[in-house]
mmCIF file of C-alpha atoms in Angstrom:
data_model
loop_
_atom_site.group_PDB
_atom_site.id
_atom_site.type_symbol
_atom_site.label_atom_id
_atom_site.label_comp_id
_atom_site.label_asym_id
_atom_site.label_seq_id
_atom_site.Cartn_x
_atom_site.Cartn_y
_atom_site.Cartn_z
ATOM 1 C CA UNK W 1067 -18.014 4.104 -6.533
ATOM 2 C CA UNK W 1068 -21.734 3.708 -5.609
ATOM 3 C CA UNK W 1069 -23.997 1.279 -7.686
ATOM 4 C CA UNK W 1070 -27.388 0.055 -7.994
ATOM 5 C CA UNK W 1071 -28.076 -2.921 -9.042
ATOM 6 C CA UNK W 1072 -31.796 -5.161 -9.006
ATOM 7 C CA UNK W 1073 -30.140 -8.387 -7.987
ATOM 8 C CA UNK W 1074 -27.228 -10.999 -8.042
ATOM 9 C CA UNK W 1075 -26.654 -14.938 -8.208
ATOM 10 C CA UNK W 1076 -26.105 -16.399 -5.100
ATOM 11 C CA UNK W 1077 -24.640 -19.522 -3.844
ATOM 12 C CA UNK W 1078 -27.393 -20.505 -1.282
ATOM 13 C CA UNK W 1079 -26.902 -24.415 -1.169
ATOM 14 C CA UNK W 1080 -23.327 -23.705 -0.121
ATOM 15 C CA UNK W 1081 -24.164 -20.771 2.060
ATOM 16 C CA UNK W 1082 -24.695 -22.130 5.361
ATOM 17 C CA UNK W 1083 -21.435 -24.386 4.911
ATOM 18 C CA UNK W 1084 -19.142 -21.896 4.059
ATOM 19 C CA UNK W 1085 -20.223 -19.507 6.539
ATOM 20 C CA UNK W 1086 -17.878 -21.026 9.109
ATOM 21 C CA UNK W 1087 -15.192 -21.255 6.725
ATOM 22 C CA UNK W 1088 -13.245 -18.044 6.619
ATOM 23 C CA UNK W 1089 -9.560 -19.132 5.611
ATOM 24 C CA UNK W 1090 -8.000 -17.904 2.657
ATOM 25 C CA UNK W 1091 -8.344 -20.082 -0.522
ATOM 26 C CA UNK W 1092 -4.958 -20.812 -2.207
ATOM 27 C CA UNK W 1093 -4.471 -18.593 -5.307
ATOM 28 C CA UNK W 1094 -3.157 -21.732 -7.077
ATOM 29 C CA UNK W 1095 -6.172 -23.636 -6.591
ATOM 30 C CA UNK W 1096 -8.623 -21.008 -6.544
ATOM 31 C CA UNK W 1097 -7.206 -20.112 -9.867
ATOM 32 C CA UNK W 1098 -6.691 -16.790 -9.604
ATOM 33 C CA UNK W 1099 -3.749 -14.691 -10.559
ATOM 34 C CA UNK W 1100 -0.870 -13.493 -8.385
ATOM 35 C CA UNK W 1101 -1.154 -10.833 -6.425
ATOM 36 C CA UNK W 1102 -4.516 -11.973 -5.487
ATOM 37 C CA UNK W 1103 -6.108 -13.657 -2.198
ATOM 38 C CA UNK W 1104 -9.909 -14.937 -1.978
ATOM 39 C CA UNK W 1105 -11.798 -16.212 0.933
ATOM 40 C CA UNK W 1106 -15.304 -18.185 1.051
ATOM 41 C CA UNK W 1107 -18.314 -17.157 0.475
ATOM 42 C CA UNK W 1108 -20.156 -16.062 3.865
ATOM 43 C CA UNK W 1109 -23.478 -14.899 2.702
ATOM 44 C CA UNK W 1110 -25.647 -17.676 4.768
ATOM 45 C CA UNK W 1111 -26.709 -15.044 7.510
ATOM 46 C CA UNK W 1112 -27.199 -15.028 11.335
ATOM 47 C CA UNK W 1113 -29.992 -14.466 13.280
ATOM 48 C CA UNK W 1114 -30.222 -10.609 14.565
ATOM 49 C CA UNK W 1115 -31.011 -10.998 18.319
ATOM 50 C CA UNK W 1116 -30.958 -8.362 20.898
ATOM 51 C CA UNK W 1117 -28.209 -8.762 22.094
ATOM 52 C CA UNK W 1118 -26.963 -6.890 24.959
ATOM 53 C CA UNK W 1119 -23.661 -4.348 24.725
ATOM 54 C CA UNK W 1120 -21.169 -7.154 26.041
ATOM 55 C CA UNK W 1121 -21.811 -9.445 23.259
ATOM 56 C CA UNK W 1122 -20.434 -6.658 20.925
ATOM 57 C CA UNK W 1123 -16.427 -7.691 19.825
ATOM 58 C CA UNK W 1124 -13.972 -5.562 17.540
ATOM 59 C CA UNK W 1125 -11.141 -3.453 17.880
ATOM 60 C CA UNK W 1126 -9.949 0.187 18.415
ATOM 61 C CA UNK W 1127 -8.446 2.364 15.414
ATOM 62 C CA UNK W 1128 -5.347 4.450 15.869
ATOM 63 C CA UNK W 1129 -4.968 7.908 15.706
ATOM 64 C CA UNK W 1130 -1.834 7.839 13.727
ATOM 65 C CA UNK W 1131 1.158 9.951 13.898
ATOM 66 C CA UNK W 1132 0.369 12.979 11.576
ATOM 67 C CA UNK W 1133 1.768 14.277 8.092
ATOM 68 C CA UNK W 1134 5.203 13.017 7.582
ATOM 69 C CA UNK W 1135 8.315 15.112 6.647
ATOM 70 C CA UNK W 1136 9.322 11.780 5.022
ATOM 71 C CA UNK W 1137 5.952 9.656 3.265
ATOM 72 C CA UNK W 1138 8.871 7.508 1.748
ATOM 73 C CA UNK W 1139 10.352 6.196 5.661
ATOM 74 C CA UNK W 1140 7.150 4.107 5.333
ATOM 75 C CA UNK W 1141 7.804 2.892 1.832
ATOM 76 C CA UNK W 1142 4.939 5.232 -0.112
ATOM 77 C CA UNK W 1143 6.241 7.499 -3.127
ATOM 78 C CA UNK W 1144 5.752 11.410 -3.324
ATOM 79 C CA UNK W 1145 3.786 12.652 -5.231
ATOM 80 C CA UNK W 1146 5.272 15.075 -7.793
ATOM 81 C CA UNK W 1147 3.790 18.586 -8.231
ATOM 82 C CA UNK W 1148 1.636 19.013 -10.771
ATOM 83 C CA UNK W 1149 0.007 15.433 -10.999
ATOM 84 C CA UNK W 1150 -2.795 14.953 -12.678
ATOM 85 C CA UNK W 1151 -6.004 12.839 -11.796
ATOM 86 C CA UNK W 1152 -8.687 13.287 -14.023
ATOM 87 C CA UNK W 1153 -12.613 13.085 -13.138
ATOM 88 C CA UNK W 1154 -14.375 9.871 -11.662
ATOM 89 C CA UNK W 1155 -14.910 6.925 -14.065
ATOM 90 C CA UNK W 1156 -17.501 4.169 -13.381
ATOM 91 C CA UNK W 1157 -15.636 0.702 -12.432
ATOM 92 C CA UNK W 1158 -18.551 -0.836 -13.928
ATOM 93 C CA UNK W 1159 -19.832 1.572 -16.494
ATOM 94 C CA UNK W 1160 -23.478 1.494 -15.349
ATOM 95 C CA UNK W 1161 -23.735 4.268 -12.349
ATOM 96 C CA UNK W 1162 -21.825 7.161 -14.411
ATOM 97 C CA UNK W 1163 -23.294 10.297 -13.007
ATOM 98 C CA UNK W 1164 -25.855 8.357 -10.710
ATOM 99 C CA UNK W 1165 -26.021 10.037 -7.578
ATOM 100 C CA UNK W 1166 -28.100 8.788 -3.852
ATOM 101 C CA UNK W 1167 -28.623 12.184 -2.310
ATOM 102 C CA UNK W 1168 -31.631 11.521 -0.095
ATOM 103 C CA UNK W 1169 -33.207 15.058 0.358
ATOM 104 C CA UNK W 1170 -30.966 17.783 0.388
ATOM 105 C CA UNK W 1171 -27.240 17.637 -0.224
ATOM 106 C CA UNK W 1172 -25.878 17.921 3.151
ATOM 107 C CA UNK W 1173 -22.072 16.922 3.022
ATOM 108 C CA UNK W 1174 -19.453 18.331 4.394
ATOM 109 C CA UNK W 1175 -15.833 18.992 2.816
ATOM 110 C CA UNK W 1176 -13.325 17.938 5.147
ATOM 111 C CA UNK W 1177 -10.886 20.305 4.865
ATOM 112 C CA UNK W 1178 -7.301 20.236 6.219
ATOM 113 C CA UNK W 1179 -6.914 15.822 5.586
ATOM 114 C CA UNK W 1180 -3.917 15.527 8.409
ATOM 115 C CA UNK W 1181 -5.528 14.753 11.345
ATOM 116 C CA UNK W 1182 -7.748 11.668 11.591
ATOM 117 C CA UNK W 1183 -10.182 10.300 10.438
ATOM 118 C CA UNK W 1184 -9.500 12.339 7.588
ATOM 119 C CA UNK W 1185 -5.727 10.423 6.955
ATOM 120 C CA UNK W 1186 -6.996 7.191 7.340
ATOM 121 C CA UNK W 1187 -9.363 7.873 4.710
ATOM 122 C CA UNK W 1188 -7.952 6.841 1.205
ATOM 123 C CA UNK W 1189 -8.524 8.097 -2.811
ATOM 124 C CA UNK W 1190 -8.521 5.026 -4.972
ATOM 125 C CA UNK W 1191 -7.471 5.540 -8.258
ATOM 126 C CA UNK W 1192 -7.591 3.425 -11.568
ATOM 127 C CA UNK W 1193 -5.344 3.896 -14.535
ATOM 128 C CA UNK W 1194 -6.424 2.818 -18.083
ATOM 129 C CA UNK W 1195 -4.870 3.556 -21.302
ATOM 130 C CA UNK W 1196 -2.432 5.506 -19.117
ATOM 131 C CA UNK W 1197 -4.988 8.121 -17.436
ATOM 132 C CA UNK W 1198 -5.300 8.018 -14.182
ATOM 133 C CA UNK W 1199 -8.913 8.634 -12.502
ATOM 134 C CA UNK W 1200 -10.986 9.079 -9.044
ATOM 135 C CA UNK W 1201 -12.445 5.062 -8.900
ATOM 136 C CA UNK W 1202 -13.538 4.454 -5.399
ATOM 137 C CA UNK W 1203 -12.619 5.033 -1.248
ATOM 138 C CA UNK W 1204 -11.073 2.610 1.241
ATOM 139 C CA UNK W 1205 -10.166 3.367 4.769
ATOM 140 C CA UNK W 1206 -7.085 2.252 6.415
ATOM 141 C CA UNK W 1207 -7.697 -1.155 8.924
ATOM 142 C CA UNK W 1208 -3.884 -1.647 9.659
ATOM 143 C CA UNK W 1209 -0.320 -0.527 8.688
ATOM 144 C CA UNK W 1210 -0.762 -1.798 5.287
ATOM 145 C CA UNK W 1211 -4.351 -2.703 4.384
ATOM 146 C CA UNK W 1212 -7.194 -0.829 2.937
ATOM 147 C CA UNK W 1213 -10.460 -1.967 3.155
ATOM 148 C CA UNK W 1214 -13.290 -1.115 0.288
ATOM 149 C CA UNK W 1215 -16.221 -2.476 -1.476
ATOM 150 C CA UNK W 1216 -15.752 -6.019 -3.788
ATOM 151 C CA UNK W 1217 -15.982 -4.322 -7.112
ATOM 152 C CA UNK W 1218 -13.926 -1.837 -6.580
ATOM 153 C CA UNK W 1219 -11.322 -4.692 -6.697
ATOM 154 C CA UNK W 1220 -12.674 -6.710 -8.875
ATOM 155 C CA UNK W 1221 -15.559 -6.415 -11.603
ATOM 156 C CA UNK W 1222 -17.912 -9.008 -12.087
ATOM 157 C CA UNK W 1223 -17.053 -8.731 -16.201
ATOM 158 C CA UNK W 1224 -13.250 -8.041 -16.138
ATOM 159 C CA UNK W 1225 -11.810 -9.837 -13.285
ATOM 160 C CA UNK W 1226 -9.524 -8.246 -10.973
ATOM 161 C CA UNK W 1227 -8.126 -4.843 -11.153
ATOM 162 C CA UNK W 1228 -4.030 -5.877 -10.625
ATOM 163 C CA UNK W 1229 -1.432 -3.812 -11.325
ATOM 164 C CA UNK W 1230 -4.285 -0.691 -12.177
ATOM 165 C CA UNK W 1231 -4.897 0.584 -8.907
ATOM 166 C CA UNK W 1232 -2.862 3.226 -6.661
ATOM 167 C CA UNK W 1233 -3.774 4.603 -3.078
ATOM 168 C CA UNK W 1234 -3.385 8.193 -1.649
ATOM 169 C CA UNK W 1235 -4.558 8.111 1.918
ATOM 170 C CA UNK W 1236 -5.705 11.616 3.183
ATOM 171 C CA UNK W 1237 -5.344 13.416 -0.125
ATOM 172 C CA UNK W 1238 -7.343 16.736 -0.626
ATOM 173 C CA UNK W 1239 -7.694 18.242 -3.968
ATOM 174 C CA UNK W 1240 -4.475 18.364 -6.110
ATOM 175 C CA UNK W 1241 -2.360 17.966 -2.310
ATOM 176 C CA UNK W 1242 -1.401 14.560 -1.228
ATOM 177 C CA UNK W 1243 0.228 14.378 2.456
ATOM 178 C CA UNK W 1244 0.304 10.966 2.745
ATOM 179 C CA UNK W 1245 2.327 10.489 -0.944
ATOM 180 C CA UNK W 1246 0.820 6.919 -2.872
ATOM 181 C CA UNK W 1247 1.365 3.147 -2.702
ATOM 182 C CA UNK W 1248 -0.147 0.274 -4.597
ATOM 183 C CA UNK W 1249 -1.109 -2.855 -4.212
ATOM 184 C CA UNK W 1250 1.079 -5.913 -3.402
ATOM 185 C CA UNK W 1251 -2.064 -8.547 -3.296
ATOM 186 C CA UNK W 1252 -5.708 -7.487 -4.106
ATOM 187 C CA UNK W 1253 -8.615 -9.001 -1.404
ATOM 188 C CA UNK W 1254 -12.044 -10.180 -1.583
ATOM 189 C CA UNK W 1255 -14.291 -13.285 -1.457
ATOM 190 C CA UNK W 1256 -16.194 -15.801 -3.140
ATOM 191 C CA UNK W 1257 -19.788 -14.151 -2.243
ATOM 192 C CA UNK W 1258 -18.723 -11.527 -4.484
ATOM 193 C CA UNK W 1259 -15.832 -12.819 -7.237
ATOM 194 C CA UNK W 1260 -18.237 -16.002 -7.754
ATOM 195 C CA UNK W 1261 -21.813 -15.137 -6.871
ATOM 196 C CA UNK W 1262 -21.651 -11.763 -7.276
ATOM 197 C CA UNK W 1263 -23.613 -11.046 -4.340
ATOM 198 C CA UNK W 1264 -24.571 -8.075 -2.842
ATOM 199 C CA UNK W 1265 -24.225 -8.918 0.784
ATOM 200 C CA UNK W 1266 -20.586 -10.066 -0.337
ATOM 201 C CA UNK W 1267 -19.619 -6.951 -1.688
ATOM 202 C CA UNK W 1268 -16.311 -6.062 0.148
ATOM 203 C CA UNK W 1269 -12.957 -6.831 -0.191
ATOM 204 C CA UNK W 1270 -9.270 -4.811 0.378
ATOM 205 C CA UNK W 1271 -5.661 -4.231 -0.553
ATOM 206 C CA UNK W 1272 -2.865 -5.098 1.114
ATOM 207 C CA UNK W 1273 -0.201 -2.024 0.459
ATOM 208 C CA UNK W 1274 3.336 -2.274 -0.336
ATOM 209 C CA UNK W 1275 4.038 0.427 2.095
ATOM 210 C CA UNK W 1276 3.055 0.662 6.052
ATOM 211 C CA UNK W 1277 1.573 4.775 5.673
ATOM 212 C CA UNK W 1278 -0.956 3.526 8.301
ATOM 213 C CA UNK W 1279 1.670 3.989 10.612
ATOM 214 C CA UNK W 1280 1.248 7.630 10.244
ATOM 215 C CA UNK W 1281 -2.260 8.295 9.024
ATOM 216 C CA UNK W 1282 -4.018 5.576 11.417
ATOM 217 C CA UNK W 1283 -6.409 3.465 11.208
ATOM 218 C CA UNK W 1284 -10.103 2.653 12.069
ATOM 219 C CA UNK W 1285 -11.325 0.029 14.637
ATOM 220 C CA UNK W 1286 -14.070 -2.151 13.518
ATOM 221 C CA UNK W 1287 -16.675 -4.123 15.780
ATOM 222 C CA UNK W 1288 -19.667 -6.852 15.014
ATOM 223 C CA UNK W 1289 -22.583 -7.489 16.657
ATOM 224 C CA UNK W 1290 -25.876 -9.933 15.893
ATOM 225 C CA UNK W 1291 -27.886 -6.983 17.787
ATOM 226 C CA UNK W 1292 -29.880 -4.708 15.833
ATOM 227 C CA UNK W 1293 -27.896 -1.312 15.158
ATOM 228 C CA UNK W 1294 -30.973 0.869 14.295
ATOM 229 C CA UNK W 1295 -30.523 4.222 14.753
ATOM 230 C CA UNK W 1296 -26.748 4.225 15.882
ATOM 231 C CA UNK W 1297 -24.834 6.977 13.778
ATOM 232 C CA UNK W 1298 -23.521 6.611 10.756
ATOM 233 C CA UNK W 1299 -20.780 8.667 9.307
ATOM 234 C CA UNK W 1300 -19.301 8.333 5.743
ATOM 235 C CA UNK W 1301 -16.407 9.890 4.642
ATOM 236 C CA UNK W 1302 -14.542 9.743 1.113
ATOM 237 C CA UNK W 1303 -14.428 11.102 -2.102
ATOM 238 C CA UNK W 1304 -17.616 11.612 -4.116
ATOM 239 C CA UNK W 1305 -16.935 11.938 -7.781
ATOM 240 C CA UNK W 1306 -18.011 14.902 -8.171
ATOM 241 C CA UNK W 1307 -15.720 16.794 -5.822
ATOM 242 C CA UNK W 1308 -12.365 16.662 -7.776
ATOM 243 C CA UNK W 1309 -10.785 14.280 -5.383
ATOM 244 C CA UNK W 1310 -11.784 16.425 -2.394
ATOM 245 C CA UNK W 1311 -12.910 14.724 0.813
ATOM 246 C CA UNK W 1312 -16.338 15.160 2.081
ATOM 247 C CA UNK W 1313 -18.419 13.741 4.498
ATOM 248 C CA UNK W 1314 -22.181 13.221 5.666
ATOM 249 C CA UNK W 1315 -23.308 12.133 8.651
ATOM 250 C CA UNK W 1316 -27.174 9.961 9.470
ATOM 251 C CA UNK W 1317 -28.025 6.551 11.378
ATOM 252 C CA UNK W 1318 -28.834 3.377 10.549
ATOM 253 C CA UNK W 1319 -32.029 2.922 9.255
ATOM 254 C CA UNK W 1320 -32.758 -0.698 8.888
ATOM 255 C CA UNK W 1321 -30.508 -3.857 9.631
ATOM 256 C CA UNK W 1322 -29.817 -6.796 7.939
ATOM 257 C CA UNK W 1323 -28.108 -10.053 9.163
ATOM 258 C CA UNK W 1324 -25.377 -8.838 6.581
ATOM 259 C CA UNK W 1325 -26.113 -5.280 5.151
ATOM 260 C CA UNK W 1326 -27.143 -2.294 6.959
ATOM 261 C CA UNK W 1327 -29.051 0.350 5.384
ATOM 262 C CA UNK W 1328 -28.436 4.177 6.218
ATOM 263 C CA UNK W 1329 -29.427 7.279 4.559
ATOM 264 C CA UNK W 1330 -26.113 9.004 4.225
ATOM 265 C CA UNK W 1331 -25.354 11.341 0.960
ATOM 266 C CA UNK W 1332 -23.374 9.712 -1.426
ATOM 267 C CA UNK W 1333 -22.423 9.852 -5.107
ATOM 268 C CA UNK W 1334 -20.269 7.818 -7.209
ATOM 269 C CA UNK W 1335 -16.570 7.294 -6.052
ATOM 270 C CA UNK W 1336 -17.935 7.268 -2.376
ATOM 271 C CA UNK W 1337 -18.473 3.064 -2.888
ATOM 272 C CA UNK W 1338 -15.741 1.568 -0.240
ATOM 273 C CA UNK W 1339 -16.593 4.105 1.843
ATOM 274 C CA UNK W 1340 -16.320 2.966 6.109
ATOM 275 C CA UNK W 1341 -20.048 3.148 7.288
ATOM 276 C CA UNK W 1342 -18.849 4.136 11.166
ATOM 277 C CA UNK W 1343 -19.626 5.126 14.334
ATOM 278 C CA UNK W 1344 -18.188 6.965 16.905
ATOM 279 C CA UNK W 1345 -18.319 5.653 20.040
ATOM 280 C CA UNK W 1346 -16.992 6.977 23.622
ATOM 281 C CA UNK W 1347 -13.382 6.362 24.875
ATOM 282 C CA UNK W 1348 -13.311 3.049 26.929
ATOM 283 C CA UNK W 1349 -16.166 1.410 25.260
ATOM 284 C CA UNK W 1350 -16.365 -2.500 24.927
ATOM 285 C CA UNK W 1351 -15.119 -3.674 21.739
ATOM 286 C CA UNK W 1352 -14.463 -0.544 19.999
ATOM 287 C CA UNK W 1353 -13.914 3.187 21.316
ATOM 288 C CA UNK W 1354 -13.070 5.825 18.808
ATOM 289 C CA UNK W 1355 -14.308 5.794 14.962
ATOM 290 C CA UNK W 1356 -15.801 2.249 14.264
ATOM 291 C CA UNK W 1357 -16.589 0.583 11.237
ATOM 292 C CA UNK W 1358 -19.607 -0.771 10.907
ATOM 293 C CA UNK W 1359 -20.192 -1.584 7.419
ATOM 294 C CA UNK W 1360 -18.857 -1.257 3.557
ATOM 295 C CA UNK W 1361 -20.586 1.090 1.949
ATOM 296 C CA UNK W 1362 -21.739 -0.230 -1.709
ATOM 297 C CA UNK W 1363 -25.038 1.050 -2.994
ATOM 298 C CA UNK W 1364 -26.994 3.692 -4.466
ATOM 299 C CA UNK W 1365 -30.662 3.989 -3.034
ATOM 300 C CA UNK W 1366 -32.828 0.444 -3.342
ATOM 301 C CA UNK W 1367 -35.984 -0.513 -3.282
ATOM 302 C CA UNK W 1368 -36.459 0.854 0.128
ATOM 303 C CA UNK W 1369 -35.445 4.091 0.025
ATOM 304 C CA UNK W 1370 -31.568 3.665 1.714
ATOM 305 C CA UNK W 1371 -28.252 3.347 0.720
ATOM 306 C CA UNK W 1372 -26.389 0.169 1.785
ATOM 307 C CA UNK W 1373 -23.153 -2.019 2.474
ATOM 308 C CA UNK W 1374 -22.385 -5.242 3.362
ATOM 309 C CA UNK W 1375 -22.707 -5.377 6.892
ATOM 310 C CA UNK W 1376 -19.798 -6.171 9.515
ATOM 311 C CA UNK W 1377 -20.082 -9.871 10.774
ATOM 312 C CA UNK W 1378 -18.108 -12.089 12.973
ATOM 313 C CA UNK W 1379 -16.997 -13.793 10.452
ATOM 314 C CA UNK W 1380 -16.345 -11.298 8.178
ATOM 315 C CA UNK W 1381 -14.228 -8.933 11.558
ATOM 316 C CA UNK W 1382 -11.926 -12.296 11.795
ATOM 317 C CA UNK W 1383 -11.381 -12.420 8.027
ATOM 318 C CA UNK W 1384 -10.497 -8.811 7.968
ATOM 319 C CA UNK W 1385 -7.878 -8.980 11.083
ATOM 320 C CA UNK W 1386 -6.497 -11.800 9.357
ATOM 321 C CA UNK W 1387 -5.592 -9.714 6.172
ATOM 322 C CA UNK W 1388 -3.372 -7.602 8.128
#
């Protein structure tokens, strides 16, 4: 999904205190239902420096095994012929139709989804009232977790989406390689589930199958350096593509201490979305296709699109999920 939205409460006397903290809450005491995991807030910032390459830290993806004869030896289901997934619907209600092409529409289909990025690169669906449509993207970070924007886990006016959402990593049209999984605990934090911030706006999935296995994953990295004008690739499913995957490529246009800004085509059902680069084999911190953001937004009040940047803070909370 990709929204727009003027502003959000934030937390700011508890910011800079719960910036360091970056342990998950208990779901008993945080109150929230099972299947569900929250960690602190961590929208206090950190000073952008110019940091040289070495400071840079994060990890490699993998390049995954191919298509399986089998999706089910790693605990997804098939996906029967014929099945139906009907046309993007809004999480929120308020960005149906609402599209952030920035000058001409320039995407790309991606088109055969076994080889990677493309497998590691997952439909999110939502099923209401017993239809099933496109609701967002998410991009494999480990055997079993997908990462994705905060409200496509949760919404700020209906809680958390448990027991509505279903996964299909590398699917392509009506054709689904990979097969489908769910969700065996839903992810975010307290930035976005409490303040409903912005800069929060990212959360995750852990599956109830290990398909990253065989699609792979992406690496990830952070850095307190500016990243203008290092590339930016996104690649998902738009909502208006019938569940087809397509991607755009641009750079990074401005950066914040916690959300980068990037001109990159997008529609709705592209929100989740990895903002990555791709950087050289043997690189420091990250070689291959690294994340450097969620992406979350529709164009702002500067022109861009956006997503919650990639922090320390927010890397260690991640590799802790999986």
């Amino acid at each position: 999904m990709n929204i727009q939205r003027s502003s959000r409460r934030v937390g700011v006397a508890l910011a800079s205190a719960l910036l360091a903290t970056i342990g998950l809450v208990s779901t008993a005491s945080a109150g929230t239902p099972k299947g569900v995991e929250l960690a602190a807030s961590d929208t206090g910032g950190v000073t952008l420096s110019a940091a040289p390459s070495h400071r840079l830290r994060g990890v490699s993806g993998y390049e995954g095994a191919g298509a399986p004869s089998d999706v089910t030896a790693y605990g997804a289901q098939r996906v029967p012929s014929g099945h139906r997934i009907t046309g993007y619907s809004s999480p929120t209600g308020d960005d149906l139709g609402v599209q952030s092409i920035i000058g001409a529409d320039n995407r790309v289909r991606v088109n055969p989804t076994t080889s990677f990025p493309a497998s590691a690169t997952v439909l999110i669906t939502r099923t209401v009232s017993g239809v099933e449509r496109l609701h967002c993207t998410g991009w494999m970070f480990g055997a079993s977790l997908v990462l994705t924007a905060g409200h496509c886990v949760y919404n700020q006016s209906t809680g958390w989406y448990t027991g509505q959402l279903k996964f299909y990593p590398g699917a392509n049209g009506t054709t689904y390689p990979y097969g489908s999984c769910t969700a065996a605990t839903l992810r975010s934090n307290t930035g976005w589930t409490t303040d409903g911030n912005p800069d929060a706006d990212y959360g995750g999935a852990s599956l109830n199958c290990s398909i990253g296995n065989t699609t792979g994953w992406y690496g990830a990295y952070w850095t307190t350096a500016s990243l203008n004008g290092t590339s930016t690739t996104i690649q998902g499913y738009p909502g208006d593509k019938a569940q087809q995957q397509w991607t755009h490529t641009d750079q990074v246009r401005e950066s914040g201490s916690l959300r980068l800004y990037y001109d990159n085509d997008t529609v709705g059902g592209n929100s989740g979305s990895s903002v990555h680069t791709v950087r050289a084999s043997g690189s420091t911190g990250c070689a291959g296709h690294c994340s450097l953001a969620f992406h979350a937004y529709g164009v702002g009040s500067n022109g861009h699109n956006s997503g919650p940047r990639i922090t320390e803070s927010r890397f260690n909370l991640v590799i802790g999920w999986r």
